[in-house]
Coordinates of C-alpha atoms in Angstrom, one line a residue:
M16 CA -124.4 51.4 -9.5
L17 CA -122.3 53.5 -11.8
K18 CA -119.4 53.4 -9.3
S19 CA -119.7 49.6 -9.1
A20 CA -119.7 49.3 -12.9
T21 CA -116.6 51.5 -13.1
S22 CA -114.7 49.4 -10.6
T23 CA -115.5 46.2 -12.6
L24 CA -114.2 47.7 -15.8
L25 CA -111.1 48.9 -14.1
R26 CA -110.2 45.3 -13.3
R27 CA -110.7 44.6 -17.0
G28 CA -108.1 47.3 -17.9
I29 CA -110.3 50.3 -18.9
K30 CA -109.5 53.8 -17.8
P31 CA -112.1 55.1 -15.2
T32 CA -112.8 58.4 -17.1
T33 CA -114.3 56.4 -20.0
A34 CA -115.6 53.2 -18.4
A35 CA -118.7 54.7 -16.8
A36 CA -119.8 56.4 -20.0
A37 CA -119.2 53.3 -22.1
T38 CA -121.3 51.3 -19.7
T39 CA -124.3 53.6 -19.2
R40 CA -124.6 54.7 -22.9
S41 CA -124.2 51.2 -24.4
F42 CA -127.3 50.1 -22.4
A43 CA -129.3 53.2 -22.9
S44 CA -132.9 52.9 -23.8
S45 CA -134.0 53.2 -27.5
D46 CA -135.8 56.5 -26.8
E47 CA -132.6 58.3 -25.6
P48 CA -132.3 61.7 -27.2
L49 CA -130.1 61.9 -30.3
V50 CA -126.6 63.1 -29.6
K51 CA -125.5 66.4 -31.1
T52 CA -121.9 66.8 -32.3
A53 CA -119.9 70.0 -31.6
L54 CA -120.8 71.2 -35.1
Y55 CA -124.6 70.9 -34.7
N56 CA -125.3 74.6 -34.7
L57 CA -122.9 75.2 -37.5
H58 CA -124.6 72.5 -39.6
K59 CA -127.9 74.2 -39.1
D60 CA -126.4 77.6 -40.0
L61 CA -125.1 76.1 -43.2
G62 CA -128.5 74.7 -44.2
G63 CA -127.8 71.1 -42.9
D64 CA -130.8 68.8 -43.3
M65 CA -130.4 66.9 -40.0
V66 CA -131.4 63.2 -39.7
P67 CA -130.9 60.5 -37.1
F68 CA -127.8 58.4 -37.7
A69 CA -126.0 56.0 -35.4
G70 CA -127.7 57.7 -32.4
Y71 CA -126.6 61.1 -33.5
E72 CA -128.2 64.0 -35.4
L73 CA -126.1 64.6 -38.5
P74 CA -126.7 66.4 -41.9
V75 CA -127.7 64.1 -44.8
L76 CA -127.2 67.1 -47.1
Y77 CA -127.0 70.9 -47.1
K78 CA -129.7 73.1 -48.6
A79 CA -127.2 75.6 -50.1
E80 CA -125.9 76.8 -53.4
N81 CA -123.4 73.8 -53.7
G82 CA -125.6 71.5 -51.6
G83 CA -127.7 68.4 -52.4
V84 CA -126.3 64.9 -52.7
M85 CA -125.4 65.2 -56.4
K86 CA -123.6 68.5 -56.1
E87 CA -121.8 67.5 -52.9
H88 CA -120.7 64.2 -54.4
L89 CA -119.3 65.8 -57.6
W90 CA -117.6 68.6 -55.7
C91 CA -115.6 66.0 -53.7
R92 CA -114.2 64.4 -56.9
A93 CA -113.6 67.7 -58.7
D94 CA -110.0 68.9 -59.3
N95 CA -108.6 71.2 -56.6
K96 CA -111.8 70.8 -54.5
S97 CA -112.5 68.9 -51.2
A98 CA -115.5 68.0 -49.1
L99 CA -115.7 68.4 -45.3
F100 CA -117.7 65.7 -43.4
D101 CA -118.5 65.6 -39.7
V102 CA -117.7 62.1 -38.6
S103 CA -117.7 62.8 -34.8
H104 CA -120.1 60.0 -34.2
M105 CA -117.3 57.5 -34.8
G106 CA -115.5 56.0 -31.8
Q107 CA -112.0 57.1 -31.0
I108 CA -110.0 54.8 -28.8
R109 CA -106.4 54.8 -27.5
W110 CA -104.8 51.6 -26.3
H111 CA -102.0 51.8 -23.7
G112 CA -99.7 49.3 -22.1
K113 CA -96.7 47.2 -23.2
D114 CA -99.0 44.4 -24.4
R115 CA -101.4 46.5 -26.4
A116 CA -100.3 45.1 -29.8
A117 CA -100.5 41.6 -28.6
F118 CA -104.0 42.1 -27.2
L119 CA -105.2 43.8 -30.4
E120 CA -103.9 40.9 -32.5
K121 CA -106.3 38.6 -30.6
I122 CA -109.3 40.7 -31.6
V123 CA -108.4 42.0 -35.1
V124 CA -107.0 40.2 -38.1
G125 CA -104.2 42.6 -39.1
D126 CA -100.5 42.7 -38.3
I127 CA -100.6 45.3 -35.6
A128 CA -97.2 44.4 -34.0
G129 CA -95.6 45.0 -37.4
L130 CA -96.9 48.6 -37.8
K131 CA -94.1 51.1 -37.8
E132 CA -94.6 54.2 -35.7
G133 CA -97.0 56.5 -37.6
S134 CA -98.3 53.8 -39.9
G135 CA -101.9 52.5 -39.9
C136 CA -104.1 49.9 -41.5
L137 CA -107.6 48.9 -42.1
S138 CA -108.5 45.8 -40.1
L139 CA -111.5 43.7 -39.0
V140 CA -112.8 42.8 -35.6
T141 CA -113.9 39.2 -35.7
N142 CA -116.0 37.0 -33.4
E143 CA -115.5 33.3 -32.4
T144 CA -117.0 32.1 -35.8
G145 CA -114.9 34.4 -37.9
G146 CA -117.8 36.8 -38.6
I147 CA -117.0 40.6 -38.8
I148 CA -118.1 42.6 -35.7
D149 CA -116.7 45.8 -37.2
D150 CA -114.1 47.3 -39.5
T151 CA -111.6 49.7 -38.0
V152 CA -108.6 51.9 -38.8
I153 CA -105.7 51.3 -36.5
T154 CA -102.5 53.4 -36.2
N155 CA -99.3 52.9 -34.3
A156 CA -99.1 56.3 -32.6
G157 CA -95.8 55.5 -30.8
E158 CA -96.7 55.7 -27.1
Y159 CA -100.2 54.3 -27.8
I160 CA -102.2 52.7 -30.5
Y161 CA -105.0 54.8 -32.0
M162 CA -108.2 53.1 -33.2
V163 CA -111.3 54.4 -34.9
V164 CA -114.5 52.3 -35.0
N165 CA -117.9 52.8 -36.5
G166 CA -120.4 55.0 -34.7
A167 CA -123.3 52.6 -34.9
T168 CA -121.2 49.8 -33.4
K169 CA -118.8 51.5 -31.0
F170 CA -120.6 50.6 -27.8
G171 CA -121.1 47.0 -28.9
D172 CA -117.4 46.9 -29.9
M173 CA -116.3 48.2 -26.5
K174 CA -118.4 45.6 -24.7
H175 CA -116.7 42.9 -26.8
F176 CA -113.3 44.4 -26.1
Q177 CA -114.1 44.4 -22.4
E178 CA -115.0 40.7 -22.5
Q179 CA -111.7 39.9 -24.2
L180 CA -109.7 42.1 -21.8
D181 CA -111.2 40.1 -18.9
K182 CA -109.6 37.0 -20.4
F183 CA -106.3 38.6 -21.3
D184 CA -103.3 38.2 -19.0
G185 CA -101.2 41.3 -19.9
D186 CA -100.6 45.0 -19.6
V187 CA -103.2 46.8 -21.7
T188 CA -105.8 49.5 -21.0
M189 CA -108.4 51.0 -23.2
E190 CA -109.1 54.8 -23.2
Y191 CA -112.3 55.8 -25.0
L192 CA -112.1 59.5 -25.9
E193 CA -115.9 59.8 -26.0
D194 CA -116.8 63.5 -26.3
S195 CA -113.4 65.0 -25.5
M196 CA -112.4 64.7 -29.1
Q197 CA -114.3 65.3 -32.4
L198 CA -113.5 63.9 -35.8
L199 CA -113.7 65.5 -39.2
A200 CA -112.9 64.1 -42.6
L201 CA -111.6 66.3 -45.4
Q202 CA -111.7 64.4 -48.8
G203 CA -110.9 65.2 -52.3
P204 CA -108.1 66.3 -54.7
G205 CA -107.8 69.6 -53.0
A206 CA -107.8 68.3 -49.4
A207 CA -104.0 68.5 -48.9
E208 CA -103.9 72.1 -50.1
A209 CA -106.8 73.1 -47.9
V210 CA -105.6 71.4 -44.7
S211 CA -102.0 72.6 -45.2
K212 CA -103.1 76.2 -44.5
L213 CA -103.9 75.1 -40.9
L214 CA -100.8 73.0 -40.3
P215 CA -97.6 74.3 -38.8
S216 CA -95.1 75.8 -41.1
G217 CA -92.6 73.1 -42.2
F218 CA -95.2 70.3 -42.1
D219 CA -94.5 68.6 -45.4
L220 CA -97.6 66.8 -46.6
T221 CA -95.9 65.6 -49.8
K222 CA -94.0 63.2 -47.6
M223 CA -97.1 62.0 -45.7
A224 CA -98.1 58.6 -47.1
F225 CA -101.6 57.2 -47.3
M226 CA -102.6 55.4 -44.1
T227 CA -100.1 57.3 -41.9
G228 CA -101.0 59.6 -39.0
V229 CA -99.3 62.0 -36.6
E230 CA -100.1 64.3 -33.7
T231 CA -99.9 67.9 -34.6
T232 CA -101.2 71.4 -34.0
L233 CA -104.0 72.6 -36.3
D234 CA -104.7 76.3 -36.6
G235 CA -102.5 76.7 -33.5
V236 CA -104.5 74.2 -31.5
D237 CA -102.5 71.6 -29.6
G238 CA -103.7 68.0 -29.2
C239 CA -104.9 67.4 -32.7
R240 CA -104.2 64.3 -34.9
I241 CA -104.3 64.0 -38.6
T242 CA -104.4 60.7 -40.5
R243 CA -104.2 60.4 -44.3
C244 CA -107.1 58.1 -45.1
G245 CA -110.8 58.3 -45.8
Y246 CA -113.9 56.7 -47.2
T247 CA -114.3 58.2 -50.6
G248 CA -111.6 56.8 -52.8
E249 CA -110.0 60.2 -53.0
D250 CA -106.9 61.6 -51.2
G251 CA -107.9 63.0 -47.9
F252 CA -107.6 63.2 -44.1
E253 CA -109.4 62.3 -40.9
I254 CA -108.7 65.1 -38.4
A255 CA -109.2 64.6 -34.7
M256 CA -109.3 67.7 -32.4
P257 CA -110.4 68.8 -28.9
T258 CA -114.2 69.3 -28.8
E259 CA -113.9 72.9 -27.7
N260 CA -111.9 73.8 -30.8
T261 CA -113.9 72.0 -33.4
V262 CA -116.2 74.9 -34.5
S263 CA -113.2 77.2 -35.0
I264 CA -111.2 74.6 -37.0
A265 CA -114.2 73.6 -39.1
S266 CA -115.1 77.2 -39.8
K267 CA -111.5 77.9 -40.9
L268 CA -111.6 75.0 -43.3
I269 CA -114.9 75.9 -44.9
S270 CA -113.8 79.5 -45.2
D271 CA -111.6 78.2 -48.0
P272 CA -113.7 78.5 -51.2
T273 CA -112.5 75.1 -52.4
V274 CA -114.0 73.3 -49.4
N275 CA -117.7 72.3 -49.3
P276 CA -119.6 71.0 -46.3
T277 CA -120.9 67.6 -47.3
G278 CA -123.5 65.3 -45.7
L279 CA -124.2 61.6 -45.2
G280 CA -125.9 61.2 -48.5
A281 CA -122.9 62.0 -50.6
R282 CA -120.7 60.1 -48.2
D283 CA -122.6 57.0 -49.0
S284 CA -122.6 57.4 -52.8
L285 CA -118.9 58.2 -52.7
R286 CA -118.0 55.2 -50.7
L287 CA -120.0 52.9 -53.0
E288 CA -118.3 54.3 -56.1
A289 CA -115.1 53.5 -54.4
G290 CA -116.2 49.9 -53.6
L291 CA -116.0 50.4 -49.9
C292 CA -118.2 48.6 -47.4
L293 CA -120.8 50.1 -45.0
Y294 CA -121.0 48.0 -41.8
G295 CA -124.5 46.7 -41.1
H296 CA -125.2 46.5 -44.8
D297 CA -122.3 45.0 -46.7
L298 CA -120.7 43.5 -43.5
N299 CA -122.1 41.8 -40.5
E300 CA -121.4 39.2 -37.9
T301 CA -122.4 36.3 -40.2
I302 CA -120.0 37.4 -43.0
N303 CA -116.2 36.6 -42.7
P304 CA -113.3 38.4 -44.3
V305 CA -113.0 35.9 -47.3
Q306 CA -116.6 36.2 -48.2
A307 CA -116.3 40.0 -47.9
A308 CA -113.3 40.1 -50.3
L309 CA -111.3 41.6 -47.5
A310 CA -108.9 38.7 -46.9
W311 CA -106.1 41.1 -47.8
T312 CA -106.5 42.7 -44.4
M313 CA -104.8 39.6 -43.0
G314 CA -101.8 40.0 -45.2
G315 CA -100.5 37.8 -48.0
P316 CA -100.3 34.0 -48.0
K317 CA -96.8 34.1 -46.5
G318 CA -97.6 36.8 -44.0
R319 CA -97.3 36.2 -40.3
R320 CA -101.0 36.6 -39.5
R321 CA -102.0 34.2 -42.2
K322 CA -99.5 31.6 -40.9
E323 CA -100.1 32.1 -37.1
G324 CA -103.7 33.1 -37.0
G325 CA -104.3 33.8 -33.3
F326 CA -107.3 36.0 -33.7
L327 CA -110.9 35.1 -32.8
G328 CA -112.4 32.8 -35.4
A329 CA -109.2 32.3 -37.3
E330 CA -109.8 28.5 -37.6
H331 CA -113.1 29.2 -39.5
I332 CA -111.3 31.5 -42.0
L333 CA -107.8 30.0 -42.5
K334 CA -106.5 26.4 -43.1
P335 CA -103.6 25.2 -40.9
D336 CA -101.2 26.2 -43.6
G337 CA -102.5 29.7 -43.8
K338 CA -104.5 29.3 -47.0
L339 CA -108.0 30.6 -47.2
Q340 CA -110.9 28.3 -46.5
K341 CA -113.4 28.0 -49.3
V342 CA -116.6 30.1 -49.0
V343 CA -120.0 29.6 -50.6
K344 CA -120.6 33.3 -51.4
K345 CA -118.5 36.4 -52.2
R346 CA -119.0 40.1 -52.2
V347 CA -119.1 41.5 -55.8
G348 CA -119.7 44.7 -57.7
I349 CA -122.7 44.9 -60.1
K350 CA -123.4 47.1 -63.1
G351 CA -125.5 47.0 -66.2
M352 CA -129.0 47.3 -64.8
K353 CA -131.3 50.1 -66.1
A354 CA -132.6 51.1 -62.7
P355 CA -130.9 51.3 -59.3
A356 CA -131.0 48.0 -57.3
R357 CA -131.5 48.8 -53.7
E358 CA -130.5 46.8 -50.6
G359 CA -132.4 43.5 -50.4
A360 CA -133.0 43.2 -54.1
E361 CA -132.7 39.5 -55.1
I362 CA -130.0 38.4 -57.5
Y363 CA -130.6 35.5 -60.0
D364 CA -128.6 33.7 -62.6
A365 CA -128.6 35.0 -66.2
A366 CA -131.8 33.0 -67.0
G367 CA -133.6 34.6 -64.0
E368 CA -134.5 31.1 -62.7
N369 CA -132.3 30.5 -59.7
K370 CA -131.7 32.9 -56.9
I371 CA -127.9 33.2 -56.3
G372 CA -127.6 36.2 -53.9
E373 CA -128.8 39.6 -52.7
V374 CA -127.9 43.2 -53.1
T375 CA -126.5 44.9 -50.0
S376 CA -125.9 48.4 -51.3
G377 CA -127.0 50.2 -54.4
T378 CA -127.3 53.7 -55.9
F379 CA -127.1 55.8 -59.0
S380 CA -123.5 56.8 -59.6
P381 CA -123.2 60.6 -60.0
C382 CA -119.9 60.2 -61.7
L383 CA -120.6 57.3 -64.1
K384 CA -124.3 58.3 -64.5
V385 CA -125.4 54.7 -64.3
P386 CA -126.8 52.5 -61.5
I387 CA -124.2 50.6 -59.5
A388 CA -124.5 48.1 -56.6
M389 CA -122.6 45.6 -54.5
G390 CA -123.9 42.4 -53.0
Y391 CA -123.2 38.7 -52.3
V392 CA -123.5 35.9 -54.9
E393 CA -122.7 32.2 -54.9
T394 CA -118.9 31.8 -55.4
P395 CA -119.1 30.0 -58.8
L396 CA -121.0 33.0 -60.3
S397 CA -118.8 35.7 -58.7
K398 CA -116.3 36.1 -61.6
K399 CA -115.9 39.4 -63.4
G400 CA -118.2 39.6 -66.5
T401 CA -120.6 36.9 -65.3
E402 CA -124.1 37.7 -66.5
I403 CA -126.8 37.9 -63.9
S404 CA -130.4 39.1 -63.4
I405 CA -131.7 41.3 -60.6
K406 CA -135.3 41.6 -59.5
I407 CA -136.0 45.3 -59.3
R408 CA -139.6 46.4 -58.5
G409 CA -140.9 43.0 -59.3
K410 CA -139.2 42.8 -62.8
M411 CA -136.1 41.1 -63.9
Q412 CA -133.3 43.3 -65.2
K413 CA -130.1 42.1 -66.9
A414 CA -126.8 43.0 -65.2
E415 CA -123.3 41.7 -64.8
I416 CA -120.6 41.2 -62.2
S417 CA -118.2 44.2 -62.2
P418 CA -114.8 44.8 -60.6
M419 CA -114.5 47.4 -57.9
P420 CA -113.9 50.2 -57.4
F421 CA -116.4 51.5 -59.9
V422 CA -114.5 54.8 -60.0
E423 CA -110.7 54.7 -60.0
S424 CA -109.3 55.4 -56.6
R425 CA -106.8 58.3 -56.2
Y426 CA -105.2 57.6 -52.8
Y427 CA -102.0 59.6 -52.4
R428 CA -98.6 58.1 -53.1
V429 CA -95.4 59.7 -51.9
P430 CA -93.3 60.7 -55.0
E431 CA -90.2 58.5 -55.4

């Protein structure tokens, strides 16, 4: 049966070494054992408190001197410091073939054909109604296009990609890297200094712009890839490397006293301070890019993708002239409440009489030392400064619509 499935996927343009794994694991039973990344034993040695996440066993925090969500969070934002995350659960895909950009522009909203070699972008995978299937970072790697998708959605994403490949008449193949490569994220003001110690001499990070990536050696290991991006609002990098070299590279990074191993807990509070979405909470298949305040991923009003559309669900998002269709709700930031508003908390108008939305993410901000949240409210009440009420633990609390990010982003800019 596995051989038959592989043959079917080959006709759809997927490389045989990855097709079988994608097929069997995407339909695995819910009681399948959790997957361990290459760093599992290292996490345990470092005091990692391991929890299930996206089918993997990953550290939510570390029980160590600089461990715990609060300390790990603040370390990531501290001058000359950086945080190391294991994000190997995420899906790494290479797209090959002369029509790879044309195919991708049918399944994501961004201008992929316009990416210069080495440049990347955040984009959205949409369905036939314009809903968001996933968010993804895509980079033009020259001979191929490199894509990273969310761990919890990667098998569903690939099933969707396969269905679209079956309808596409062109030269494109998908290579899922599965367990051959692992992925780490190094984030924080000191990230560049820390990773530079493992890069080849002459590698000038000062000239590496945000959202660019390149293949390189790392600590002498060939076949690595470094992308200047991240999920914290800080400068940082996502680093892909062969699985067999992951422990040695991670160990080398954390041997630097400015680098702190960091878990999922701080990753979540950091991304919320940065105003970034978590798929399955702030984004899903019923929410489109305009509602999610992510219309910028399609480019400006005069941009090619806005004018041409051509991606799944475009007619539900864009007008024929490229202008955005009106939406009944929008994603917003929320501040001012006295207690944290968790996911699912109901949002009301200022009088507390009419329900206008719902919180999708909420936490206590370690940096601001106040509760923050994001959620969706009716469009007329989505403007900055609008007074609202939130029902928290059965009681109404005053709050207001806030701009995001909550904490100023410090993405790297190449000096002029």
